PDB file of C-alpha atoms in Angstrom:
ATOM      1  CA  MET A   1       0.000   0.000   0.000  1.00 61.00           C
ATOM      2  CA  THR A   2       1.511   3.287  -1.031  1.00 76.00           C
ATOM      3  CA  ILE A   3       0.922   6.617   0.573  1.00 83.00           C
ATOM      4  CA  THR A   4       2.154   9.753  -1.142  1.00 86.00           C
ATOM      5  CA  ILE A   5       2.133  13.292   0.191  1.00 88.00           C
ATOM      6  CA  VAL A   6       2.319  16.397  -1.970  1.00 89.00           C
ATOM      7  CA  ASP A   7       3.013  19.694  -0.202  1.00 89.00           C
ATOM      8  CA  HIS A   8       1.247  22.630  -1.856  1.00 89.00           C
ATOM      9  CA  ARG A   9       3.952  24.889  -0.376  1.00 89.00           C
ATOM     10  CA  VAL A  10       1.486  27.559   0.654  1.00 84.00           C
ATOM     11  CA  PRO A  11       3.478  30.749   1.316  1.00 82.00           C
ATOM     12  CA  GLU A  12       1.501  31.529   4.472  1.00 83.00           C
ATOM     13  CA  TYR A  13       2.395  31.276   8.143  1.00 85.00           C
ATOM     14  CA  THR A  14      -1.209  30.414   8.970  1.00 90.00           C
ATOM     15  CA  HIS A  15      -1.408  26.977   7.367  1.00 92.00           C
ATOM     16  CA  ASP A  16      -0.051  24.278   5.100  1.00 91.00           C
ATOM     17  CA  LEU A  17      -2.021  22.313   2.535  1.00 92.00           C
ATOM     18  CA  TYR A  18      -1.252  18.747   1.434  1.00 92.00           C
ATOM     19  CA  ASP A  19      -2.619  16.165  -0.970  1.00 90.00           C
ATOM     20  CA  VAL A  20      -2.330  12.800   0.752  1.00 91.00           C
ATOM     21  CA  THR A  21      -2.959   9.873  -1.577  1.00 88.00           C
ATOM     22  CA  PHE A  22      -3.822   6.554   0.046  1.00 84.00           C
ATOM     23  CA  ASP A  23      -4.666   3.577  -2.151  1.00 81.00           C
ATOM     24  CA  GLY A  24      -5.568   5.879  -5.040  1.00 84.00           C
ATOM     25  CA  ASP A  25      -7.794   8.171  -2.976  1.00 87.00           C
ATOM     26  CA  GLU A  26      -6.612  11.772  -2.744  1.00 93.00           C
ATOM     27  CA  ILE A  27      -7.303  13.517   0.558  1.00 93.00           C
ATOM     28  CA  LEU A  28      -6.946  17.302   0.764  1.00 94.00           C
ATOM     29  CA  THR A  29      -5.434  17.969   4.186  1.00 96.00           C
ATOM     30  CA  LEU A  30      -5.224  21.332   5.942  1.00 96.00           C
ATOM     31  CA  LEU A  31      -2.657  21.711   8.733  1.00 97.00           C
ATOM     32  CA  THR A  32      -3.140  24.843  10.829  1.00 97.00           C
ATOM     33  CA  HIS A  33      -2.943  26.504  14.226  1.00 97.00           C
ATOM     34  CA  THR A  34      -5.018  29.483  13.069  1.00 98.00           C
ATOM     35  CA  PRO A  35      -8.645  29.713  14.261  1.00 98.00           C
ATOM     36  CA  SER A  36      -9.821  31.547  11.121  1.00 97.00           C
ATOM     37  CA  MET A  37      -8.524  28.668   8.979  1.00 97.00           C
ATOM     38  CA  VAL A  38     -10.561  26.256  11.110  1.00 98.00           C
ATOM     39  CA  ASP A  39     -13.598  28.500  10.533  1.00 98.00           C
ATOM     40  CA  SER A  40     -12.980  28.306   6.771  1.00 97.00           C
ATOM     41  CA  TRP A  41     -12.522  24.524   6.790  1.00 98.00           C
ATOM     42  CA  ILE A  42     -15.762  23.977   8.726  1.00 98.00           C
ATOM     43  CA  SER A  43     -17.654  26.382   6.468  1.00 97.00           C
ATOM     44  CA  GLU A  44     -16.336  24.562   3.397  1.00 97.00           C
ATOM     45  CA  ILE A  45     -17.306  21.147   4.796  1.00 97.00           C
ATOM     46  CA  GLU A  46     -20.800  22.330   5.664  1.00 96.00           C
ATOM     47  CA  THR A  47     -21.207  23.833   2.180  1.00 95.00           C
ATOM     48  CA  ILE A  48     -19.916  20.767   0.327  1.00 94.00           C
ATOM     49  CA  HIS A  49     -22.065  18.386   2.404  1.00 91.00           C
ATOM     50  CA  ARG A  50     -25.095  20.687   2.860  1.00 87.00           C
ATOM     51  CA  ARG A  51     -27.544  18.068   1.557  1.00 87.00           C
ATOM     52  CA  ARG A  52     -26.477  15.487   4.147  1.00 84.00           C
ATOM     53  CA  LEU A  53     -25.602  17.570   7.208  1.00 81.00           C
ATOM     54  CA  HIS A  54     -28.295  15.721   9.172  1.00 85.00           C
ATOM     55  CA  ARG A  55     -26.217  12.530   8.797  1.00 88.00           C
ATOM     56  CA  LEU A  56     -22.666  13.796   8.459  1.00 94.00           C
ATOM     57  CA  ILE A  57     -19.960  11.281   9.453  1.00 95.00           C
ATOM     58  CA  VAL A  58     -16.750  12.827  10.821  1.00 97.00           C
ATOM     59  CA  GLY A  59     -13.588  10.858  11.553  1.00 96.00           C
ATOM     60  CA  LEU A  60     -11.919  12.091  14.753  1.00 97.00           C
ATOM     61  CA  ASP A  61      -8.539  11.400  16.314  1.00 95.00           C
ATOM     62  CA  VAL A  62      -6.196  13.243  18.661  1.00 95.00           C
ATOM     63  CA  GLU A  63      -2.461  13.107  19.261  1.00 92.00           C
ATOM     64  CA  TRP A  64      -0.235  14.344  22.057  1.00 89.00           C
ATOM     65  CA  ARG A  65       3.441  14.392  22.832  1.00 82.00           C
ATOM     66  CA  PRO A  66       4.606  11.255  24.618  1.00 79.00           C
ATOM     67  CA  SER A  67       5.260  11.639  28.316  1.00 75.00           C
ATOM     68  CA  PHE A  68       8.191   9.980  30.029  1.00 77.00           C
ATOM     69  CA  SER A  69       6.996  10.892  33.506  1.00 78.00           C
ATOM     70  CA  ARG A  70       3.741  10.821  35.468  1.00 78.00           C
ATOM     71  CA  ILE A  71       2.738  14.165  34.011  1.00 78.00           C
ATOM     72  CA  ARG A  72       0.325  13.741  31.096  1.00 82.00           C
ATOM     73  CA  ASN A  73       0.853  15.971  28.113  1.00 87.00           C
ATOM     74  CA  PRO A  74      -2.245  17.709  26.746  1.00 89.00           C
ATOM     75  CA  VAL A  75      -3.763  16.962  23.363  1.00 92.00           C
ATOM     76  CA  ALA A  76      -1.530  18.627  20.776  1.00 94.00           C
ATOM     77  CA  THR A  77      -3.531  18.015  17.592  1.00 97.00           C
ATOM     78  CA  LEU A  78      -7.140  17.394  16.701  1.00 97.00           C
ATOM     79  CA  GLN A  79      -7.677  15.557  13.422  1.00 98.00           C
ATOM     80  CA  LEU A  80     -11.039  15.674  11.675  1.00 98.00           C
ATOM     81  CA  CYS A  81     -11.912  14.072   8.331  1.00 97.00           C
ATOM     82  CA  VAL A  82     -15.078  14.300   6.265  1.00 97.00           C
ATOM     83  CA  GLY A  83     -15.097  12.559   2.917  1.00 94.00           C
ATOM     84  CA  ARG A  84     -11.798  13.401   1.245  1.00 94.00           C
ATOM     85  CA  ARG A  85     -11.030  16.509   3.291  1.00 96.00           C
ATOM     86  CA  CYS A  86      -9.132  16.528   6.559  1.00 98.00           C
ATOM     87  CA  LEU A  87      -8.203  19.134   9.128  1.00 98.00           C
ATOM     88  CA  ILE A  88      -5.246  18.850  11.477  1.00 98.00           C
ATOM     89  CA  PHE A  89      -5.666  21.598  14.071  1.00 98.00           C
ATOM     90  CA  GLN A  90      -2.566  22.244  16.176  1.00 98.00           C
ATOM     91  CA  LEU A  91      -4.226  22.983  19.505  1.00 97.00           C
ATOM     92  CA  LEU A  92      -0.900  23.516  21.274  1.00 95.00           C
ATOM     93  CA  TYR A  93      -0.036  26.463  19.045  1.00 96.00           C
ATOM     94  CA  ALA A  94      -3.511  27.943  18.619  1.00 97.00           C
ATOM     95  CA  PRO A  95      -4.147  31.303  20.313  1.00 97.00           C
ATOM     96  CA  PHE A  96      -7.709  30.147  21.073  1.00 98.00           C
ATOM     97  CA  ILE A  97     -10.283  27.575  20.037  1.00 97.00           C
ATOM     98  CA  PRO A  98     -12.807  29.038  17.607  1.00 98.00           C
ATOM     99  CA  GLN A  99     -16.507  28.965  18.417  1.00 98.00           C
ATOM    100  CA  SER A 100     -17.148  27.332  15.035  1.00 98.00           C
ATOM    101  CA  LEU A 101     -15.171  24.280  16.190  1.00 98.00           C
ATOM    102  CA  GLU A 102     -17.042  24.080  19.489  1.00 98.00           C
ATOM    103  CA  ASP A 103     -20.355  24.273  17.608  1.00 98.00           C
ATOM    104  CA  PHE A 104     -19.222  21.694  15.025  1.00 98.00           C
ATOM    105  CA  LEU A 105     -18.150  19.174  17.679  1.00 98.00           C
ATOM    106  CA  THR A 106     -21.425  19.502  19.598  1.00 97.00           C
ATOM    107  CA  ASP A 107     -23.798  19.383  16.623  1.00 96.00           C
ATOM    108  CA  SER A 108     -26.031  16.406  17.394  1.00 94.00           C
ATOM    109  CA  ASP A 109     -26.690  15.833  13.670  1.00 94.00           C
ATOM    110  CA  TYR A 110     -23.044  14.911  13.154  1.00 96.00           C
ATOM    111  CA  THR A 111     -21.635  11.515  14.122  1.00 96.00           C
ATOM    112  CA  PHE A 112     -17.992  11.460  15.175  1.00 98.00           C
ATOM    113  CA  VAL A 113     -16.259   8.129  14.645  1.00 95.00           C
ATOM    114  CA  GLY A 114     -12.882   6.743  15.617  1.00 93.00           C
ATOM    115  CA  VAL A 115     -10.985   3.901  17.232  1.00 90.00           C
ATOM    116  CA  GLY A 116     -10.966   4.449  20.987  1.00 90.00           C
ATOM    117  CA  ILE A 117     -12.931   7.642  20.477  1.00 93.00           C
ATOM    118  CA  ASP A 118     -14.280   7.765  24.041  1.00 94.00           C
ATOM    119  CA  ALA A 119     -10.767   8.155  25.463  1.00 93.00           C
ATOM    120  CA  ASP A 120      -9.964  10.804  22.837  1.00 95.00           C
ATOM    121  CA  VAL A 121     -13.136  12.742  23.633  1.00 96.00           C
ATOM    122  CA  ASN A 122     -12.434  12.588  27.380  1.00 96.00           C
ATOM    123  CA  LYS A 123      -8.895  13.859  26.825  1.00 95.00           C
ATOM    124  CA  LEU A 124     -10.193  16.736  24.666  1.00 97.00           C
ATOM    125  CA  LEU A 125     -12.665  17.665  27.392  1.00 97.00           C
ATOM    126  CA  ASN A 126     -10.100  17.452  30.197  1.00 95.00           C
ATOM    127  CA  ASP A 127      -7.276  19.204  28.342  1.00 94.00           C
ATOM    128  CA  HIS A 128      -9.104  21.848  26.285  1.00 96.00           C
ATOM    129  CA  ASP A 129     -12.669  21.952  27.637  1.00 96.00           C
ATOM    130  CA  LEU A 130     -13.852  20.788  24.195  1.00 97.00           C
ATOM    131  CA  GLU A 131     -17.018  18.719  24.239  1.00 97.00           C
ATOM    132  CA  VAL A 132     -17.900  16.213  21.507  1.00 98.00           C
ATOM    133  CA  THR A 133     -21.396  14.773  21.195  1.00 93.00           C
ATOM    134  CA  ASN A 134     -22.729  11.795  19.253  1.00 94.00           C
ATOM    135  CA  THR A 135     -19.702   9.489  19.041  1.00 96.00           C
ATOM    136  CA  VAL A 136     -19.362   5.935  17.723  1.00 93.00           C
ATOM    137  CA  ASP A 137     -16.349   3.715  18.380  1.00 89.00           C
ATOM    138  CA  LEU A 138     -15.480   1.865  15.179  1.00 85.00           C
ATOM    139  CA  ARG A 139     -14.280  -1.157  17.156  1.00 81.00           C
ATOM    140  CA  GLY A 140     -17.728  -1.900  18.547  1.00 79.00           C
ATOM    141  CA  LEU A 141     -19.386  -1.144  15.236  1.00 80.00           C
ATOM    142  CA  ALA A 142     -17.057  -3.547  13.401  1.00 79.00           C
ATOM    143  CA  ALA A 143     -17.447  -6.220  16.101  1.00 78.00           C
ATOM    144  CA  ARG A 144     -21.239  -6.149  15.718  1.00 80.00           C
ATOM    145  CA  ALA A 145     -21.270  -5.887  11.916  1.00 79.00           C
ATOM    146  CA  PHE A 146     -18.787  -8.728  11.377  1.00 76.00           C
ATOM    147  CA  HIS A 147     -19.736 -10.813  14.438  1.00 77.00           C
ATOM    148  CA  ARG A 148     -16.112 -10.672  15.554  1.00 80.00           C
ATOM    149  CA  GLY A 149     -15.652 -10.145  19.268  1.00 78.00           C
ATOM    150  CA  ASP A 150     -11.911  -9.654  18.786  1.00 77.00           C
ATOM    151  CA  PHE A 151     -12.630  -6.373  16.973  1.00 80.00           C
ATOM    152  CA  GLY A 152     -13.865  -4.912  20.270  1.00 76.00           C
ATOM    153  CA  ASN A 153     -10.285  -4.238  21.404  1.00 78.00           C
ATOM    154  CA  ALA A 154      -8.589  -3.950  18.016  1.00 75.00           C
ATOM    155  CA  GLY A 155      -6.408  -1.057  16.962  1.00 76.00           C
ATOM    156  CA  LEU A 156      -6.761   1.055  13.837  1.00 79.00           C
ATOM    157  CA  LYS A 157      -4.116  -0.916  11.944  1.00 79.00           C
ATOM    158  CA  HIS A 158      -5.818  -4.268  12.619  1.00 75.00           C
ATOM    159  CA  LEU A 159      -9.306  -2.971  11.781  1.00 79.00           C
ATOM    160  CA  THR A 160      -8.079  -1.391   8.556  1.00 75.00           C
ATOM    161  CA  ARG A 161      -6.489  -4.656   7.460  1.00 78.00           C
ATOM    162  CA  GLU A 162      -9.401  -6.900   8.464  1.00 74.00           C
ATOM    163  CA  VAL A 163     -12.351  -4.697   7.476  1.00 79.00           C
ATOM    164  CA  LEU A 164     -10.994  -2.772   4.483  1.00 78.00           C
ATOM    165  CA  GLY A 165      -8.282  -5.172   3.360  1.00 74.00           C
ATOM    166  CA  LYS A 166      -5.744  -2.335   3.375  1.00 77.00           C
ATOM    167  CA  GLU A 167      -2.389  -2.045   5.112  1.00 75.00           C
ATOM    168  CA  ILE A 168      -1.433   1.143   6.882  1.00 76.00           C
ATOM    169  CA  GLY A 169       1.969   1.827   8.342  1.00 69.00           C
ATOM    170  CA  LEU A 170       1.419   3.330  11.760  1.00 54.00           C
TER     171      LEU A 170
END
């Protein structure tokens, strides 16, 4: 499985833009720490998907710096994907969290999905006071759909291989 990344080399301090190609699918990815860029991304998503906002599916994941002591590091990045568009918001470098993001994450018409999403959502709430409503853990969903109890504790790599038949290098 090949993954290619093309940097658009945007001459702005506010953001970077990438085309990430995974198994032939091109994903336009915005990397930013700037609240106004988050506003724009959300507005674009809601415009593109306006006919299905009542059933919008949003992939969600978070990352943080590893800790080598008892002190937990806060969530550093929030990753959101809808269709073939992704946002990587660098929370650690953001001057503030935009209201548009708070509203997006708490919109009950949107379903946020991920592997281990409950832990991610709790960490977002504890670290940044960001609430996320209407979540579905893909492990449980896959376990029920495929009648495979072992999927209940599977990681993203395993689920991707078993459910989609694709290899990812994490």
